[in-house]
PDB file of C-alpha atoms in Angstrom:
ATOM      1  CA  MET A1303     -75.831  18.043  35.751  1.00 46.00           C
ATOM      2  CA  THR A1304     -74.984  19.412  38.733  1.00 49.00           C
ATOM      3  CA  SER A1305     -72.187  21.580  39.510  1.00 57.00           C
ATOM      4  CA  GLN A1306     -72.356  20.646  42.910  1.00 78.00           C
ATOM      5  CA  TYR A1307     -72.313  17.710  45.667  1.00 82.00           C
ATOM      6  CA  GLN A1308     -73.961  16.794  48.918  1.00 88.00           C
ATOM      7  CA  CYS A1309     -70.668  15.596  51.397  1.00 90.00           C
ATOM      8  CA  ILE A1310     -72.932  13.896  53.727  1.00 94.00           C
ATOM      9  CA  SER A1311     -70.460  12.619  57.157  1.00 95.00           C
ATOM     10  CA  ILE A1312     -71.459   9.839  58.800  1.00 96.00           C
ATOM     11  CA  PRO A1313     -69.838   8.973  62.441  1.00 96.00           C
ATOM     12  CA  VAL A1314     -69.063   5.156  62.234  1.00 93.00           C
ATOM     13  CA  THR A1315     -66.042   3.663  62.805  1.00 88.00           C
ATOM     14  CA  ASP A1316     -67.317  -0.461  62.809  1.00 87.00           C
ATOM     15  CA  GLU A1317     -66.320  -1.859  59.485  1.00 80.00           C
ATOM     16  CA  SER A1318     -69.748  -3.856  59.180  1.00 83.00           C
ATOM     17  CA  THR A1319     -71.942  -0.874  59.399  1.00 90.00           C
ATOM     18  CA  ARG A1320     -69.999   1.003  57.350  1.00 89.00           C
ATOM     19  CA  GLU A1321     -70.189  -1.457  54.499  1.00 83.00           C
ATOM     20  CA  GLN A1322     -73.681  -1.950  55.218  1.00 88.00           C
ATOM     21  CA  ILE A1323     -74.098   1.845  55.044  1.00 93.00           C
ATOM     22  CA  ILE A1324     -71.801   2.259  51.961  1.00 88.00           C
ATOM     23  CA  ALA A1325     -74.589  -0.717  50.084  1.00 85.00           C
ATOM     24  CA  GLY A1326     -77.416   1.030  50.965  1.00 90.00           C
ATOM     25  CA  LEU A1327     -76.353   4.680  50.053  1.00 91.00           C
ATOM     26  CA  ALA A1328     -74.810   3.610  46.812  1.00 83.00           C
ATOM     27  CA  GLU A1329     -78.162   2.074  45.298  1.00 84.00           C
ATOM     28  CA  ALA A1330     -79.527   5.014  46.273  1.00 88.00           C
ATOM     29  CA  GLY A1331     -77.399   7.430  43.861  1.00 83.00           C
ATOM     30  CA  TYR A1332     -74.457   8.165  46.589  1.00 84.00           C
ATOM     31  CA  ASP A1333     -71.460   7.355  43.877  1.00 73.00           C
ATOM     32  CA  GLY A1334     -67.971   8.607  45.728  1.00 75.00           C
ATOM     33  CA  PHE A1335     -67.023   7.305  49.212  1.00 79.00           C
ATOM     34  CA  GLU A1336     -63.920   8.358  51.705  1.00 76.00           C
ATOM     35  CA  GLU A1337     -63.495   5.904  54.528  1.00 76.00           C
ATOM     36  CA  LEU A1338     -61.839   8.117  57.019  1.00 78.00           C
ATOM     37  CA  GLU A1339     -60.837   7.275  60.721  1.00 77.00           C
ATOM     38  CA  GLU A1340     -63.633   8.306  62.394  1.00 86.00           C
ATOM     39  CA  SER A1341     -66.527   8.724  59.910  1.00 90.00           C
ATOM     40  CA  LEU A1342     -67.663   7.495  56.724  1.00 91.00           C
ATOM     41  CA  GLN A1343     -67.895  10.279  53.879  1.00 88.00           C
ATOM     42  CA  ALA A1344     -70.588   9.982  51.157  1.00 89.00           C
ATOM     43  CA  TYR A1345     -70.860  12.514  48.343  1.00 85.00           C
ATOM     44  CA  VAL A1346     -74.062  12.277  45.708  1.00 87.00           C
ATOM     45  CA  PRO A1347     -75.293  15.137  43.471  1.00 84.00           C
ATOM     46  CA  ASP A1348     -77.368  17.729  45.052  1.00 86.00           C
ATOM     47  CA  ASP A1349     -79.798  17.409  42.660  1.00 87.00           C
ATOM     48  CA  ILE A1350     -80.866  13.916  43.705  1.00 88.00           C
ATOM     49  CA  PHE A1351     -80.269  14.019  47.380  1.00 92.00           C
ATOM     50  CA  ASP A1352     -83.073  12.891  49.360  1.00 94.00           C
ATOM     51  CA  ALA A1353     -83.042  13.307  53.615  1.00 95.00           C
ATOM     52  CA  ASN A1354     -85.597  10.737  53.970  1.00 96.00           C
ATOM     53  CA  THR A1355     -83.948   8.503  52.395  1.00 95.00           C
ATOM     54  CA  LEU A1356     -80.369   9.084  53.732  1.00 97.00           C
ATOM     55  CA  ASP A1357     -82.643   9.165  57.322  1.00 96.00           C
ATOM     56  CA  GLU A1358     -84.179   5.754  56.451  1.00 96.00           C
ATOM     57  CA  ILE A1359     -80.644   4.138  56.059  1.00 96.00           C
ATOM     58  CA  LEU A1360     -78.973   5.150  58.393  1.00 96.00           C
ATOM     59  CA  SER A1361     -81.886   4.960  61.247  1.00 95.00           C
ATOM     60  CA  LYS A1362     -81.768   0.963  61.142  1.00 93.00           C
ATOM     61  CA  HIS A1363     -78.185   2.068  62.919  1.00 95.00           C
ATOM     62  CA  ASN A1364     -79.306   4.878  65.154  1.00 95.00           C
ATOM     63  CA  LEU A1365     -76.422   7.203  62.905  1.00 96.00           C
ATOM     64  CA  THR A1366     -76.525  10.665  62.416  1.00 95.00           C
ATOM     65  CA  TYR A1367     -74.951  12.849  60.042  1.00 96.00           C
ATOM     66  CA  SER A1368     -73.816  16.181  59.099  1.00 96.00           C
ATOM     67  CA  LYS A1369     -73.730  17.668  55.388  1.00 93.00           C
ATOM     68  CA  SER A1370     -72.069  20.206  53.453  1.00 91.00           C
ATOM     69  CA  ILE A1371     -71.438  21.408  49.761  1.00 87.00           C
ATOM     70  CA  ILE A1372     -68.850  20.634  47.632  1.00 78.00           C
ATOM     71  CA  GLU A1373     -67.992  22.561  43.863  1.00 70.00           C
ATOM     72  CA  LYS A1374     -67.260  20.399  41.128  1.00 62.00           C
ATOM     73  CA  GLN A1375     -63.836  22.410  40.834  1.00 58.00           C
ATOM     74  CA  ASN A1376     -62.939  21.192  44.521  1.00 59.00           C
ATOM     75  CA  TRP A1377     -63.415  17.386  44.044  1.00 60.00           C
ATOM     76  CA  ASN A1378     -60.049  16.821  42.721  1.00 61.00           C
ATOM     77  CA  ALA A1379     -58.293  18.701  45.570  1.00 67.00           C
ATOM     78  CA  VAL A1380     -60.268  16.554  47.809  1.00 65.00           C
ATOM     79  CA  TRP A1381     -59.026  13.442  45.788  1.00 61.00           C
ATOM     80  CA  GLU A1382     -55.474  14.443  45.561  1.00 63.00           C
ATOM     81  CA  SER A1383     -55.534  15.076  49.674  1.00 65.00           C
ATOM     82  CA  ASN A1384     -56.584  11.449  50.139  1.00 64.00           C
ATOM     83  CA  PHE A1385     -56.288   8.821  47.179  1.00 72.00           C
ATOM     84  CA  GLU A1386     -53.117   6.423  48.154  1.00 79.00           C
ATOM     85  CA  PRO A1387     -52.105   3.719  45.006  1.00 88.00           C
ATOM     86  CA  VAL A1388     -53.569   0.716  45.561  1.00 89.00           C
ATOM     87  CA  GLN A1389     -52.034  -2.471  44.515  1.00 94.00           C
ATOM     88  CA  VAL A1390     -53.635  -6.346  43.609  1.00 96.00           C
ATOM     89  CA  GLU A1391     -50.565  -8.197  44.425  1.00 95.00           C
ATOM     90  CA  ASP A1392     -47.900  -8.515  41.858  1.00 97.00           C
ATOM     91  CA  PHE A1393     -50.875  -7.842  39.290  1.00 98.00           C
ATOM     92  CA  VAL A1394     -52.143  -4.580  38.822  1.00 97.00           C
ATOM     93  CA  GLY A1395     -51.166  -1.021  40.649  1.00 96.00           C
ATOM     94  CA  VAL A1396     -53.482   1.722  40.268  1.00 93.00           C
ATOM     95  CA  ARG A1397     -52.427   5.388  41.230  1.00 91.00           C
ATOM     96  CA  ALA A1398     -52.985   8.793  40.195  1.00 86.00           C
ATOM     97  CA  SER A1399     -51.142  10.736  37.956  1.00 85.00           C
ATOM     98  CA  PHE A1400     -49.576  12.570  40.811  1.00 83.00           C
ATOM     99  CA  HIS A1401     -47.898   9.272  42.482  1.00 86.00           C
ATOM    100  CA  LEU A1402     -44.667   7.581  41.265  1.00 91.00           C
ATOM    101  CA  PRO A1403     -44.498   4.753  38.785  1.00 95.00           C
ATOM    102  CA  PHE A1404     -45.303   1.089  40.141  1.00 95.00           C
ATOM    103  CA  THR A1405     -42.057  -1.447  40.240  1.00 93.00           C
ATOM    104  CA  GLY A1406     -42.759  -4.563  40.423  1.00 94.00           C
ATOM    105  CA  VAL A1407     -46.229  -5.410  39.044  1.00 97.00           C
ATOM    106  CA  GLN A1408     -47.475  -6.711  35.734  1.00 98.00           C
ATOM    107  CA  HIS A1409     -49.832  -3.926  34.859  1.00 97.00           C
ATOM    108  CA  GLU A1410     -49.893  -0.011  35.806  1.00 97.00           C
ATOM    109  CA  ILE A1411     -53.362   1.869  35.793  1.00 97.00           C
ATOM    110  CA  VAL A1412     -53.594   5.838  35.889  1.00 94.00           C
ATOM    111  CA  ILE A1413     -56.864   6.824  37.569  1.00 88.00           C
ATOM    112  CA  THR A1414     -57.396  10.289  38.083  1.00 79.00           C
ATOM    113  CA  PRO A1415     -61.057  10.297  39.778  1.00 65.00           C
ATOM    114  CA  LYS A1416     -63.971  12.881  38.759  1.00 63.00           C
ATOM    115  CA  MET A1417     -66.627  12.041  41.082  1.00 55.00           C
ATOM    116  CA  SER A1418     -66.712   8.450  39.580  1.00 52.00           C
ATOM    117  CA  PHE A1419     -67.033   4.992  41.895  1.00 56.00           C
ATOM    118  CA  GLY A1420     -63.843   2.546  41.475  1.00 58.00           C
ATOM    119  CA  THR A1421     -60.539   3.782  41.839  1.00 64.00           C
ATOM    120  CA  GLY A1422     -59.183  -0.250  42.900  1.00 60.00           C
ATOM    121  CA  HIS A1423     -59.768   1.062  47.002  1.00 68.00           C
ATOM    122  CA  HIS A1424     -63.181  -0.169  47.368  1.00 76.00           C
ATOM    123  CA  ALA A1425     -63.071  -3.766  47.661  1.00 83.00           C
ATOM    124  CA  THR A1426     -65.509  -4.428  45.110  1.00 88.00           C
ATOM    125  CA  THR A1427     -63.421  -2.993  42.258  1.00 91.00           C
ATOM    126  CA  TYR A1428     -60.123  -5.086  44.050  1.00 93.00           C
ATOM    127  CA  LEU A1429     -61.904  -8.201  43.734  1.00 96.00           C
ATOM    128  CA  VAL A1430     -63.074  -7.763  40.094  1.00 97.00           C
ATOM    129  CA  MET A1431     -59.303  -7.293  39.397  1.00 97.00           C
ATOM    130  CA  GLN A1432     -58.317 -10.257  41.633  1.00 98.00           C
ATOM    131  CA  LEU A1433     -60.788 -12.831  39.747  1.00 98.00           C
ATOM    132  CA  MET A1434     -59.834 -10.992  36.283  1.00 98.00           C
ATOM    133  CA  ARG A1435     -56.084 -12.418  36.706  1.00 97.00           C
ATOM    134  CA  GLY A1436     -57.848 -16.115  36.117  1.00 96.00           C
ATOM    135  CA  ILE A1437     -59.600 -14.997  32.806  1.00 97.00           C
ATOM    136  CA  GLY A1438     -58.104 -15.488  29.243  1.00 96.00           C
ATOM    137  CA  PHE A1439     -59.326 -11.757  27.902  1.00 98.00           C
ATOM    138  CA  GLU A1440     -57.144 -12.437  24.594  1.00 98.00           C
ATOM    139  CA  ALA A1441     -58.682 -11.284  21.603  1.00 97.00           C
ATOM    140  CA  LYS A1442     -61.898 -11.128  23.400  1.00 98.00           C
ATOM    141  CA  THR A1443     -64.638  -9.033  23.457  1.00 98.00           C
ATOM    142  CA  VAL A1444     -65.676  -7.540  26.864  1.00 98.00           C
ATOM    143  CA  PHE A1445     -68.965  -5.561  28.128  1.00 98.00           C
ATOM    144  CA  ASP A1446     -68.107  -3.424  30.880  1.00 98.00           C
ATOM    145  CA  PHE A1447     -71.802  -2.315  32.438  1.00 98.00           C
ATOM    146  CA  GLY A1448     -71.527   0.484  35.415  1.00 94.00           C
ATOM    147  CA  THR A1449     -67.725   1.409  34.296  1.00 94.00           C
ATOM    148  CA  GLY A1450     -67.717   4.071  36.601  1.00 88.00           C
ATOM    149  CA  THR A1451     -63.603   5.614  36.448  1.00 89.00           C
ATOM    150  CA  GLY A1452     -63.341   2.853  32.961  1.00 95.00           C
ATOM    151  CA  ILE A1453     -60.911   1.001  35.734  1.00 95.00           C
ATOM    152  CA  LEU A1454     -62.023  -2.494  34.750  1.00 97.00           C
ATOM    153  CA  ALA A1455     -62.239  -1.771  31.047  1.00 98.00           C
ATOM    154  CA  ILE A1456     -58.575  -0.445  30.909  1.00 98.00           C
ATOM    155  CA  LEU A1457     -57.010  -3.549  32.695  1.00 98.00           C
ATOM    156  CA  ALA A1458     -59.498  -5.446  30.461  1.00 98.00           C
ATOM    157  CA  ALA A1459     -57.627  -3.701  27.523  1.00 98.00           C
ATOM    158  CA  LYS A1460     -54.122  -4.414  28.759  1.00 98.00           C
ATOM    159  CA  LEU A1461     -55.381  -7.957  29.290  1.00 98.00           C
ATOM    160  CA  GLY A1462     -55.582  -8.139  25.709  1.00 98.00           C
ATOM    161  CA  ALA A1463     -59.189  -7.667  24.723  1.00 98.00           C
ATOM    162  CA  LYS A1464     -59.460  -6.911  21.415  1.00 98.00           C
ATOM    163  CA  ALA A1465     -63.052  -4.709  21.859  1.00 98.00           C
ATOM    164  CA  ILE A1466     -64.508  -3.422  24.997  1.00 98.00           C
ATOM    165  CA  LEU A1467     -67.897  -1.419  25.524  1.00 98.00           C
ATOM    166  CA  ALA A1468     -67.788   0.492  28.854  1.00 98.00           C
ATOM    167  CA  VAL A1469     -71.512   2.016  29.382  1.00 97.00           C
ATOM    168  CA  ASP A1470     -72.490   3.928  32.613  1.00 94.00           C
ATOM    169  CA  ASN A1471     -75.623   6.122  32.785  1.00 88.00           C
ATOM    170  CA  ASP A1472     -74.253   8.935  34.976  1.00 82.00           C
ATOM    171  CA  ASP A1473     -72.276  12.037  33.154  1.00 83.00           C
ATOM    172  CA  TRP A1474     -69.853  12.148  35.122  1.00 78.00           C
ATOM    173  CA  CYS A1475     -68.550   8.662  35.228  1.00 84.00           C
ATOM    174  CA  ILE A1476     -68.375   8.679  31.091  1.00 91.00           C
ATOM    175  CA  GLU A1477     -66.772  12.381  31.502  1.00 89.00           C
ATOM    176  CA  ASN A1478     -64.316  10.341  33.780  1.00 87.00           C
ATOM    177  CA  ALA A1479     -63.935   7.428  32.020  1.00 93.00           C
ATOM    178  CA  LEU A1480     -63.005   8.882  28.774  1.00 95.00           C
ATOM    179  CA  GLU A1481     -60.063  10.964  30.214  1.00 93.00           C
ATOM    180  CA  ASN A1482     -58.745   7.872  31.920  1.00 94.00           C
ATOM    181  CA  THR A1483     -58.552   5.746  28.946  1.00 96.00           C
ATOM    182  CA  SER A1484     -56.816   8.291  27.052  1.00 96.00           C
ATOM    183  CA  VAL A1485     -54.471   8.875  29.656  1.00 95.00           C
ATOM    184  CA  ASN A1486     -53.410   4.843  29.660  1.00 97.00           C
ATOM    185  CA  GLY A1487     -53.531   4.153  25.897  1.00 95.00           C
ATOM    186  CA  THR A1488     -56.275   2.231  25.775  1.00 95.00           C
ATOM    187  CA  GLN A1489     -57.482   2.989  21.605  1.00 91.00           C
ATOM    188  CA  ASN A1490     -59.850  -0.112  21.653  1.00 96.00           C
ATOM    189  CA  ILE A1491     -62.316   0.786  24.326  1.00 98.00           C
ATOM    190  CA  ALA A1492     -66.210   2.365  23.036  1.00 98.00           C
ATOM    191  CA  ILE A1493     -67.392   4.442  25.976  1.00 97.00           C
ATOM    192  CA  GLU A1494     -71.473   4.863  25.792  1.00 97.00           C
ATOM    193  CA  LYS A1495     -74.450   6.403  28.218  1.00 95.00           C
ATOM    194  CA  VAL A1496     -76.967   4.082  28.688  1.00 95.00           C
ATOM    195  CA  ASN A1497     -79.961   3.155  31.578  1.00 92.00           C
ATOM    196  CA  ASP A1498     -79.836  -0.534  31.307  1.00 96.00           C
ATOM    197  CA  ALA A1499     -77.940  -3.281  29.623  1.00 97.00           C
ATOM    198  CA  ARG A1500     -79.894  -3.688  27.010  1.00 96.00           C
ATOM    199  CA  LEU A1501     -77.571  -4.469  23.490  1.00 95.00           C
ATOM    200  CA  ASN A1502     -77.780  -5.849  20.402  1.00 89.00           C
ATOM    201  CA  GLN A1503     -74.557  -7.327  20.801  1.00 94.00           C
ATOM    202  CA  LYS A1504     -72.806 -10.274  21.901  1.00 97.00           C
ATOM    203  CA  PHE A1505     -69.821  -9.997  24.278  1.00 98.00           C
ATOM    204  CA  ASN A1506     -67.104 -13.019  25.003  1.00 98.00           C
ATOM    205  CA  ILE A1507     -67.177 -11.022  28.873  1.00 98.00           C
ATOM    206  CA  VAL A1508     -69.135  -9.192  30.236  1.00 98.00           C
ATOM    207  CA  ILE A1509     -68.350  -7.391  33.896  1.00 98.00           C
ATOM    208  CA  ALA A1510     -70.857  -5.506  36.057  1.00 98.00           C
ATOM    209  CA  ASN A1511     -69.862  -4.132  39.347  1.00 94.00           C
ATOM    210  CA  ILE A1512     -72.858  -2.581  40.648  1.00 89.00           C
ATOM    211  CA  ASN A1513     -75.005  -3.243  43.050  1.00 86.00           C
ATOM    212  CA  LYS A1514     -77.574  -6.272  43.620  1.00 90.00           C
ATOM    213  CA  ASN A1515     -80.772  -4.524  42.560  1.00 89.00           C
ATOM    214  CA  ILE A1516     -79.554  -3.115  39.542  1.00 91.00           C
ATOM    215  CA  ILE A1517     -77.846  -6.660  38.600  1.00 95.00           C
ATOM    216  CA  LEU A1518     -80.672  -8.232  39.222  1.00 96.00           C
ATOM    217  CA  ASP A1519     -83.044  -6.053  37.176  1.00 95.00           C
ATOM    218  CA  ASN A1520     -80.794  -6.603  34.174  1.00 97.00           C
ATOM    219  CA  LEU A1521     -79.501 -10.207  34.286  1.00 98.00           C
ATOM    220  CA  PRO A1522     -82.050 -10.918  31.581  1.00 97.00           C
ATOM    221  CA  TYR A1523     -80.234  -8.217  29.226  1.00 98.00           C
ATOM    222  CA  LEU A1524     -76.593  -9.560  30.142  1.00 98.00           C
ATOM    223  CA  ALA A1525     -77.798 -13.169  29.322  1.00 97.00           C
ATOM    224  CA  GLU A1526     -78.779 -12.248  26.054  1.00 97.00           C
ATOM    225  CA  ASP A1527     -75.409 -10.104  25.443  1.00 97.00           C
ATOM    226  CA  LEU A1528     -73.312 -12.887  26.479  1.00 98.00           C
ATOM    227  CA  GLU A1529     -71.697 -15.170  24.019  1.00 97.00           C
ATOM    228  CA  PRO A1530     -72.253 -19.040  24.505  1.00 97.00           C
ATOM    229  CA  GLY A1531     -69.035 -19.945  26.741  1.00 97.00           C
ATOM    230  CA  GLY A1532     -68.463 -16.797  27.630  1.00 98.00           C
ATOM    231  CA  ASP A1533     -67.611 -15.614  31.211  1.00 98.00           C
ATOM    232  CA  VAL A1534     -69.214 -13.445  34.331  1.00 98.00           C
ATOM    233  CA  LEU A1535     -68.064 -11.529  36.245  1.00 98.00           C
ATOM    234  CA  LEU A1536     -70.336  -9.887  38.895  1.00 98.00           C
ATOM    235  CA  SER A1537     -69.618  -7.407  42.058  1.00 95.00           C
ATOM    236  CA  GLY A1538     -70.878  -4.589  44.110  1.00 89.00           C
ATOM    237  CA  LEU A1539     -72.173  -7.144  46.356  1.00 90.00           C
ATOM    238  CA  LEU A1540     -72.532  -7.615  50.058  1.00 86.00           C
ATOM    239  CA  LYS A1541     -71.586 -11.571  51.419  1.00 90.00           C
ATOM    240  CA  GLU A1542     -75.505 -12.112  52.404  1.00 89.00           C
ATOM    241  CA  ASP A1543     -76.000 -11.579  48.679  1.00 91.00           C
ATOM    242  CA  GLU A1544     -74.411 -14.597  47.129  1.00 96.00           C
ATOM    243  CA  ALA A1545     -77.472 -17.107  47.376  1.00 97.00           C
ATOM    244  CA  ASP A1546     -79.674 -14.395  45.543  1.00 96.00           C
ATOM    245  CA  ILE A1547     -77.193 -14.154  43.036  1.00 98.00           C
ATOM    246  CA  ARG A1548     -76.258 -17.561  42.442  1.00 98.00           C
ATOM    247  CA  GLU A1549     -79.610 -19.216  42.617  1.00 98.00           C
ATOM    248  CA  ALA A1550     -81.078 -16.104  39.562  1.00 98.00           C
ATOM    249  CA  CYS A1551     -77.708 -16.849  37.522  1.00 98.00           C
ATOM    250  CA  GLY A1552     -78.403 -20.313  37.957  1.00 97.00           C
ATOM    251  CA  LYS A1553     -81.583 -19.585  36.276  1.00 97.00           C
ATOM    252  CA  MET A1554     -79.562 -17.732  33.082  1.00 97.00           C
ATOM    253  CA  GLY A1555     -77.399 -21.507  32.792  1.00 96.00           C
ATOM    254  CA  TRP A1556     -74.937 -19.925  34.154  1.00 98.00           C
ATOM    255  CA  VAL A1557     -72.217 -21.947  36.520  1.00 98.00           C
ATOM    256  CA  HIS A1558     -70.219 -20.573  39.251  1.00 98.00           C
ATOM    257  CA  GLN A1559     -66.878 -20.748  39.250  1.00 98.00           C
ATOM    258  CA  ASN A1560     -65.388 -18.680  42.048  1.00 98.00           C
ATOM    259  CA  THR A1561     -66.093 -16.518  44.591  1.00 98.00           C
ATOM    260  CA  LEU A1562     -63.673 -14.304  46.523  1.00 98.00           C
ATOM    261  CA  GLU A1563     -64.781 -12.004  49.647  1.00 95.00           C
ATOM    262  CA  ARG A1564     -62.900  -9.127  51.024  1.00 90.00           C
ATOM    263  CA  LYS A1565     -64.247  -6.831  54.092  1.00 81.00           C
ATOM    264  CA  GLY A1566     -67.500  -8.087  53.763  1.00 83.00           C
ATOM    265  CA  TRP A1567     -68.111  -7.357  49.695  1.00 88.00           C
ATOM    266  CA  ILE A1568     -67.823 -10.436  47.400  1.00 94.00           C
ATOM    267  CA  ALA A1569     -67.277 -11.263  43.626  1.00 97.00           C
ATOM    268  CA  CYS A1570     -68.564 -13.779  41.742  1.00 98.00           C
ATOM    269  CA  TRP A1571     -67.345 -15.510  38.327  1.00 98.00           C
ATOM    270  CA  PHE A1572     -69.852 -17.743  36.144  1.00 98.00           C
ATOM    271  CA  ARG A1573     -69.625 -19.508  33.004  1.00 98.00           C
ATOM    272  CA  GLN A1574     -72.123 -20.001  30.626  1.00 94.00           C
TER     273      GLN A1574
END
């Protein structure tokens, strides 16, 4: 596992363009983003950085970039200087350990990101948490595919789920999710490193907050993972992805329940 990350600084202020770039870079393996006033900062492991892929994504928008190296030990300092608490209505508050506790929220989650995607800041994570508010998790089993920091698995536990399997294919995410589940006192979350959604067990609720291509590639496996009558939450999707996602999920026999949108991103809720 690499101990260094490339920090790619892209001078872009248009929100729609930023979101399109983030979507493309996320598919290319970038797993951390900071949206600054005058630029987008994107982070990728040094050993998978590919200049040609980056040039291809940015050339569509006539954008350039600069890059620098961030050592592993400096990452927390970067996040601590930029990470502000996030509140999803009066439902859930997400903060780091160095922030004051929330007041006036039903649930609080403490997250310390370590190069992992999913702090609640990004629209997709925010949207999934909004959808989770409308689903009964009490005594349910949950599969969190692409857990990142573990934030959605932790929320599922706080909502009463009896057993949760949270998986990712990245060592940083596994390390970070283990730490975050411990900090939040969630004892019923199993965390495993996997490459796809093929499992030998079924769940009442399936959550996949990744990206369109990975979701579509794994959709047959996710369908096998779902108990009859179960709920599916899909995100990491742009607004223009909705038609393809709904068509593919319809072929799985899933019935669309709701779609929420935020900053050009969407999260979709389906039921078996």
